[in-house]
Tab-separated table of C-alpha atoms and ligand atoms in Angstrom:
chain	number	residue	atom	x	y	z
A	1	MET	CA	-7.736	-16.117	0.529
A	2	LYS	CA	-4.803	-18.350	-0.266
A	3	ILE	CA	-2.537	-16.441	-3.152
A	4	LEU	CA	-1.925	-18.844	-5.798
A	5	SER	CA	0.929	-17.029	-8.430
A	6	ALA	CA	2.432	-13.235	-8.240
A	7	GLU	CA	3.236	-12.368	-10.992
A	8	PHE	CA	4.879	-8.685	-12.796
A	9	ILE	CA	3.103	-7.462	-15.534
A	10	LYS	CA	5.059	-4.380	-16.356
A	11	SER	CA	5.974	-0.539	-14.701
A	12	CYS	CA	3.656	2.114	-16.066
A	13	TYR	CA	5.235	6.160	-16.163
A	14	GLN	CA	1.941	7.240	-17.508
A	15	ALA	CA	-1.909	6.878	-17.893
A	16	GLU	CA	-1.654	5.028	-21.187
A	17	GLN	CA	0.547	1.946	-20.638
A	18	PHE	CA	-1.600	1.153	-17.581
A	19	PRO	CA	-2.677	-2.676	-18.152
A	20	ARG	CA	-5.294	-2.956	-20.818
A	21	VAL	CA	-6.099	-6.108	-19.072
A	22	ARG	CA	-8.522	-5.026	-16.726
A	23	LEU	CA	-8.823	-6.706	-13.230
A	24	PRO	CA	-10.078	-5.406	-9.622
A	25	GLU	CA	-7.500	-2.975	-8.317
A	26	ILE	CA	-5.441	-3.198	-4.726
A	27	ALA	CA	-3.367	-0.015	-4.406
A	28	PHE	CA	-0.363	0.116	-1.730
A	29	VAL	CA	-0.074	3.364	-0.534
A	30	GLY	CA	2.446	5.288	2.264
A	31	ARG	CA	5.378	7.600	1.952
A	32	SER	CA	9.149	7.080	0.636
A	33	ASN	CA	10.266	3.491	2.925
A	34	VAL	CA	7.673	3.271	4.358
A	35	GLY	CA	7.742	-0.589	3.687
A	36	LYS	CA	5.297	-0.891	0.218
A	37	SER	CA	7.249	-2.978	-1.571
A	38	SER	CA	8.558	-4.956	1.260
A	39	LEU	CA	5.414	-5.264	2.226
A	40	ILE	CA	4.290	-6.715	-1.280
A	41	ASN	CA	7.047	-8.868	-1.570
A	42	SER	CA	5.472	-10.937	1.928
A	43	LEU	CA	2.217	-11.050	1.628
A	44	LEU	CA	2.535	-12.757	-2.040
A	45	ASN	CA	5.222	-15.145	-0.291
A	46	ARG	CA	8.095	-13.282	-3.559
A	47	LYS	CA	11.624	-13.032	-1.927
A	48	SER	CA	11.974	-9.473	-4.657
A	49	LEU	CA	9.419	-9.769	-7.304
A	50	ALA	CA	8.958	-5.877	-5.732
A	51	LYS	CA	11.932	-4.071	-5.809
A	52	VAL	CA	13.076	-3.311	-2.102
A	53	SER	CA	15.687	-0.583	-1.723
A	54	ARG	CA	17.054	1.096	1.825
A	55	THR	CA	17.095	4.729	0.041
A	56	PRO	CA	13.792	6.378	-0.404
A	57	GLY	CA	12.200	6.847	-3.736
A	58	LYS	CA	12.936	3.763	-5.126
A	59	THR	CA	9.953	3.008	-6.606
A	60	GLN	CA	9.415	5.558	-9.167
A	61	ALA	CA	6.956	3.968	-11.855
A	62	ILE	CA	3.223	3.199	-10.954
A	63	ASN	CA	4.263	-0.802	-10.811
A	64	PHE	CA	1.181	-3.891	-11.311
A	65	TYR	CA	1.758	-7.387	-10.461
A	66	LYS	CA	-1.058	-9.652	-11.187
A	67	VAL	CA	-1.899	-12.016	-8.218
A	68	GLU	CA	-3.889	-15.436	-9.207
A	69	ALA	CA	-5.891	-16.141	-6.152
A	70	GLY	CA	-8.275	-18.408	-6.105
A	71	GLY	CA	-11.673	-17.288	-5.243
A	72	PRO	CA	-14.682	-17.822	-6.391
A	73	ARG	CA	-16.028	-13.988	-7.310
A	74	THR	CA	-11.627	-12.488	-7.188
A	75	PRO	CA	-10.021	-14.960	-9.196
A	76	ALA	CA	-7.494	-13.010	-9.698
A	77	PHE	CA	-6.738	-9.580	-8.938
A	78	TYR	CA	-3.905	-6.814	-9.671
A	79	VAL	CA	-0.669	-5.239	-6.417
A	80	VAL	CA	-0.761	-2.156	-7.714
A	81	ASP	CA	2.846	-0.911	-6.265
A	82	LEU	CA	3.340	2.691	-6.277
A	83	PRO	CA	5.218	5.844	-5.356
A	84	GLY	CA	5.838	6.708	-1.847
A	85	TYR	CA	5.083	10.492	-1.788
A	86	GLY	CA	7.617	11.854	0.241
A	87	PHE	CA	10.477	12.294	-1.749
A	88	ALA	CA	10.368	14.976	-3.268
A	89	LYS	CA	11.949	17.616	-1.383
A	90	VAL	CA	9.887	20.529	-2.146
A	91	SER	CA	5.966	19.587	-1.748
A	92	LYS	CA	3.159	22.325	-2.259
A	93	SER	CA	0.531	19.552	-1.822
A	94	VAL	CA	-0.015	15.562	-1.967
A	95	ARG	CA	-1.672	16.210	-5.461
A	96	ALA	CA	1.266	18.132	-6.311
A	97	GLU	CA	4.192	16.523	-5.097
A	98	TRP	CA	2.836	12.518	-5.465
A	99	GLY	CA	2.645	13.361	-9.731
A	100	PRO	CA	0.331	14.104	-11.282
A	101	MET	CA	0.185	10.519	-12.684
A	102	ILE	CA	-1.106	9.016	-9.359
A	103	ALA	CA	-3.188	11.028	-7.863
A	104	GLY	CA	-4.448	10.555	-11.242
A	105	TYR	CA	-5.213	6.942	-11.234
A	106	LEU	CA	-6.096	6.987	-7.585
A	107	THR	CA	-8.930	9.810	-8.378
A	108	ASP	CA	-10.409	7.541	-11.631
A	109	ARG	CA	-8.884	4.795	-11.751
A	110	LYS	CA	-12.190	2.264	-12.578
A	111	GLU	CA	-10.334	-0.940	-11.322
A	112	LEU	CA	-9.471	0.480	-7.521
A	113	ARG	CA	-11.475	-1.667	-5.422
A	114	GLY	CA	-8.945	-0.288	-1.954
A	115	VAL	CA	-5.764	1.639	-0.322
A	116	VAL	CA	-3.609	-0.387	1.326
A	117	PHE	CA	-1.885	2.900	3.169
A	118	LEU	CA	0.919	2.281	5.661
A	119	VAL	CA	2.518	3.939	7.974
A	120	ASP	CA	5.421	3.985	10.230
A	121	ALA	CA	4.962	2.301	13.936
A	122	ARG	CA	7.677	3.859	15.478
A	123	GLY	CA	5.937	7.247	14.748
A	124	LEU	CA	4.031	9.384	11.607
A	125	GLY	CA	5.154	11.677	9.230
A	126	TRP	CA	4.026	15.078	8.615
A	127	GLN	CA	3.045	13.895	4.601
A	128	ASP	CA	1.077	10.942	6.248
A	129	ARG	CA	-2.240	12.682	7.860
A	130	GLY	CA	-2.844	14.603	4.909
A	131	ALA	CA	-2.400	11.441	2.708
A	132	LEU	CA	-5.336	10.023	4.404
A	133	ARG	CA	-7.255	12.401	4.458
A	134	TRP	CA	-6.955	12.781	0.392
A	135	LEU	CA	-8.194	9.221	-0.608
A	136	ARG	CA	-10.288	8.795	2.298
A	137	ASP	CA	-12.148	12.215	0.681
A	138	LEU	CA	-11.920	10.429	-2.828
A	139	GLU	CA	-14.072	8.102	-1.078
A	140	LEU	CA	-11.950	4.654	-1.936
A	141	ARG	CA	-11.622	2.442	0.777
A	142	THR	CA	-8.788	2.317	3.338
A	143	VAL	CA	-6.762	-0.051	5.718
A	144	VAL	CA	-4.446	1.354	7.582
A	145	VAL	CA	-0.905	-0.860	8.074
A	146	THR	CA	1.514	-0.192	10.757
A	147	THR	CA	5.044	-1.423	9.443
A	148	LYS	CA	8.397	-2.197	10.226
A	149	VAL	CA	7.052	-3.296	14.285
A	150	ASP	CA	9.933	-5.244	14.354
A	151	LYS	CA	11.194	-2.647	14.394
A	152	LEU	CA	9.051	-1.473	18.090
A	153	ARG	CA	9.751	-3.399	21.647
A	154	ARG	CA	6.578	-4.625	23.123
A	155	SER	CA	6.781	-2.149	25.567
A	156	GLU	CA	6.257	0.975	22.657
A	157	ARG	CA	3.538	-1.050	20.521
A	158	THR	CA	0.803	0.074	22.558
A	159	GLU	CA	1.395	3.848	23.388
A	160	LYS	CA	2.711	4.012	19.363
A	161	ALA	CA	-0.590	2.414	18.620
A	162	ALA	CA	-2.679	4.845	20.334
A	163	SER	CA	-0.499	8.549	19.103
A	164	ILE	CA	-0.699	6.852	14.826
A	165	ARG	CA	-4.497	6.010	15.631
A	166	GLU	CA	-5.059	9.507	17.094
A	167	GLY	CA	-2.222	11.200	15.064
A	168	LEU	CA	-4.176	9.897	11.942
A	169	GLY	CA	-8.451	9.969	13.029
A	170	ILE	CA	-8.754	6.377	13.045
A	171	SER	CA	-11.282	5.446	15.499
A	172	ALA	CA	-11.863	2.740	17.934
A	173	GLU	CA	-13.726	0.401	15.793
A	174	ASP	CA	-11.742	0.621	12.913
A	175	GLN	CA	-9.409	-1.982	11.931
A	176	MET	CA	-5.281	-0.807	12.644
A	177	VAL	CA	-3.349	-3.880	11.208
A	178	PRO	CA	0.798	-4.015	12.566
A	179	TYR	CA	2.872	-5.359	10.156
A	180	SER	CA	6.349	-6.909	10.175
A	181	SER	CA	7.792	-8.616	7.034
A	182	VAL	CA	10.608	-9.920	8.495
A	183	THR	CA	8.223	-12.058	10.787
A	184	ARG	CA	5.094	-11.956	8.559
A	185	GLU	CA	3.273	-10.349	11.661
A	186	GLY	CA	-0.246	-8.971	10.691
A	187	ARG	CA	0.369	-11.059	6.314
A	188	ASP	CA	-2.995	-13.116	6.774
A	189	SER	CA	-5.118	-9.732	8.319
A	190	VAL	CA	-3.471	-7.305	5.937
A	191	LEU	CA	-5.384	-10.247	3.338
A	192	LYS	CA	-8.413	-10.396	4.723
A	193	ALA	CA	-8.819	-7.118	5.181
A	194	LEU	CA	-7.733	-7.149	0.979
A	195	GLU	CA	-10.429	-9.718	0.345
A	196	ARG	CA	-12.860	-7.608	2.296
A	197	MET	CA	-12.021	-4.528	-0.715
A	198	LEU	CA	-12.131	-6.831	-3.315
A	199	GLY	CA	-15.730	-7.848	-2.636
A	200	GLU	CA	-15.471	-11.829	-1.385
A	201	THR	CA	-15.516	-11.631	2.445
B	1	GTP	P1	9.937	3.496	-2.100
B	1	GTP	O1	9.206	2.572	-3.096
B	1	GTP	O2	11.433	4.379	-1.689
B	1	GTP	O3	8.686	3.932	-1.953
B	1	GTP	O4	9.496	2.654	-0.045
B	1	GTP	P2	9.139	1.607	-0.235
B	1	GTP	O5	8.403	2.156	1.001
B	1	GTP	O6	8.552	0.037	-1.295
B	1	GTP	O7	9.801	0.379	0.943
B	1	GTP	P3	11.197	-0.542	0.914
B	1	GTP	O8	9.947	-2.277	0.671
B	1	GTP	O9	11.501	-0.537	-0.268
B	1	GTP	O10	11.484	-0.997	1.742
B	1	GTP	C1	12.488	0.438	3.141
B	1	GTP	C2	13.490	0.082	3.798
B	1	GTP	O11	13.098	-0.438	4.518
B	1	GTP	C3	14.221	-1.190	3.153
B	1	GTP	O12	15.392	-0.698	3.862
B	1	GTP	C4	13.830	-2.813	3.916
B	1	GTP	O13	14.712	-3.571	4.412
B	1	GTP	C5	13.005	-2.349	5.188
B	1	GTP	N1	11.538	-2.335	5.734
B	1	GTP	C6	10.735	-2.639	5.111
B	1	GTP	N2	9.437	-3.608	5.057
B	1	GTP	C7	9.970	-3.665	6.982
B	1	GTP	C8	9.626	-4.707	8.538
B	1	GTP	O14	8.387	-4.931	8.383
B	1	GTP	N3	11.153	-5.027	9.013
B	1	GTP	C9	11.922	-4.134	8.777
B	1	GTP	N4	13.261	-3.781	9.807
B	1	GTP	N5	12.393	-3.501	8.340
B	1	GTP	C10	11.784	-3.149	7.058
B	2	MG	MG1	8.884	1.012	-3.316
């Protein structure tokens, strides 16, 4: 899949604001500061389409980006950048903390074709496992991406990857993509995964 162009469409704070023009959607999910917005920028070849910040909790709205990919069956789709979980100090469940809008989006959105689920390559946060299980229970197609691999030494990679796989319950056959928005490692694999989820293998 080639990215021809990408543009910001809108920031939504409630479901009524979601785009009226319907296109297939891919959502990016993961805890605050894991690198969702950075991954979106590097994937779409844009320096600052999605706002990146050192401070967790930067993305508070559901942001829609329209991507032209020029494929025969999926010429265009939306990339959907969701606010991270794990930011609010008190949290009883993924659903309660994430807020009804995000839970509602993931539960009800007909256009949602799949979720890119991001975890930090250096190790899981305590909510990651529950969040992924929740997405799987919704029967959403997911691809797991480990972010910031540039921060790991080569020698640490295998061991960290194995413990993340085990922690998330990802079988050996299932794909887990190491990613760095700094070196762009993993970009082609993520694009392939999007293509598959959008039904264009
Ligand atoms: P929220 O919007 O708060 O949920 O965060 P986010 O998941 O969108 O994270 P964001 O992309 O804003 O990145 C958070 C911080 O991590 C920023 O300081 C980024 O520069 C840094 N970062 C993101 N991806 C990478 C990466 O692949 N490698 C390195 N070294 N740093 C990264
Ligand atoms: Mg963000």
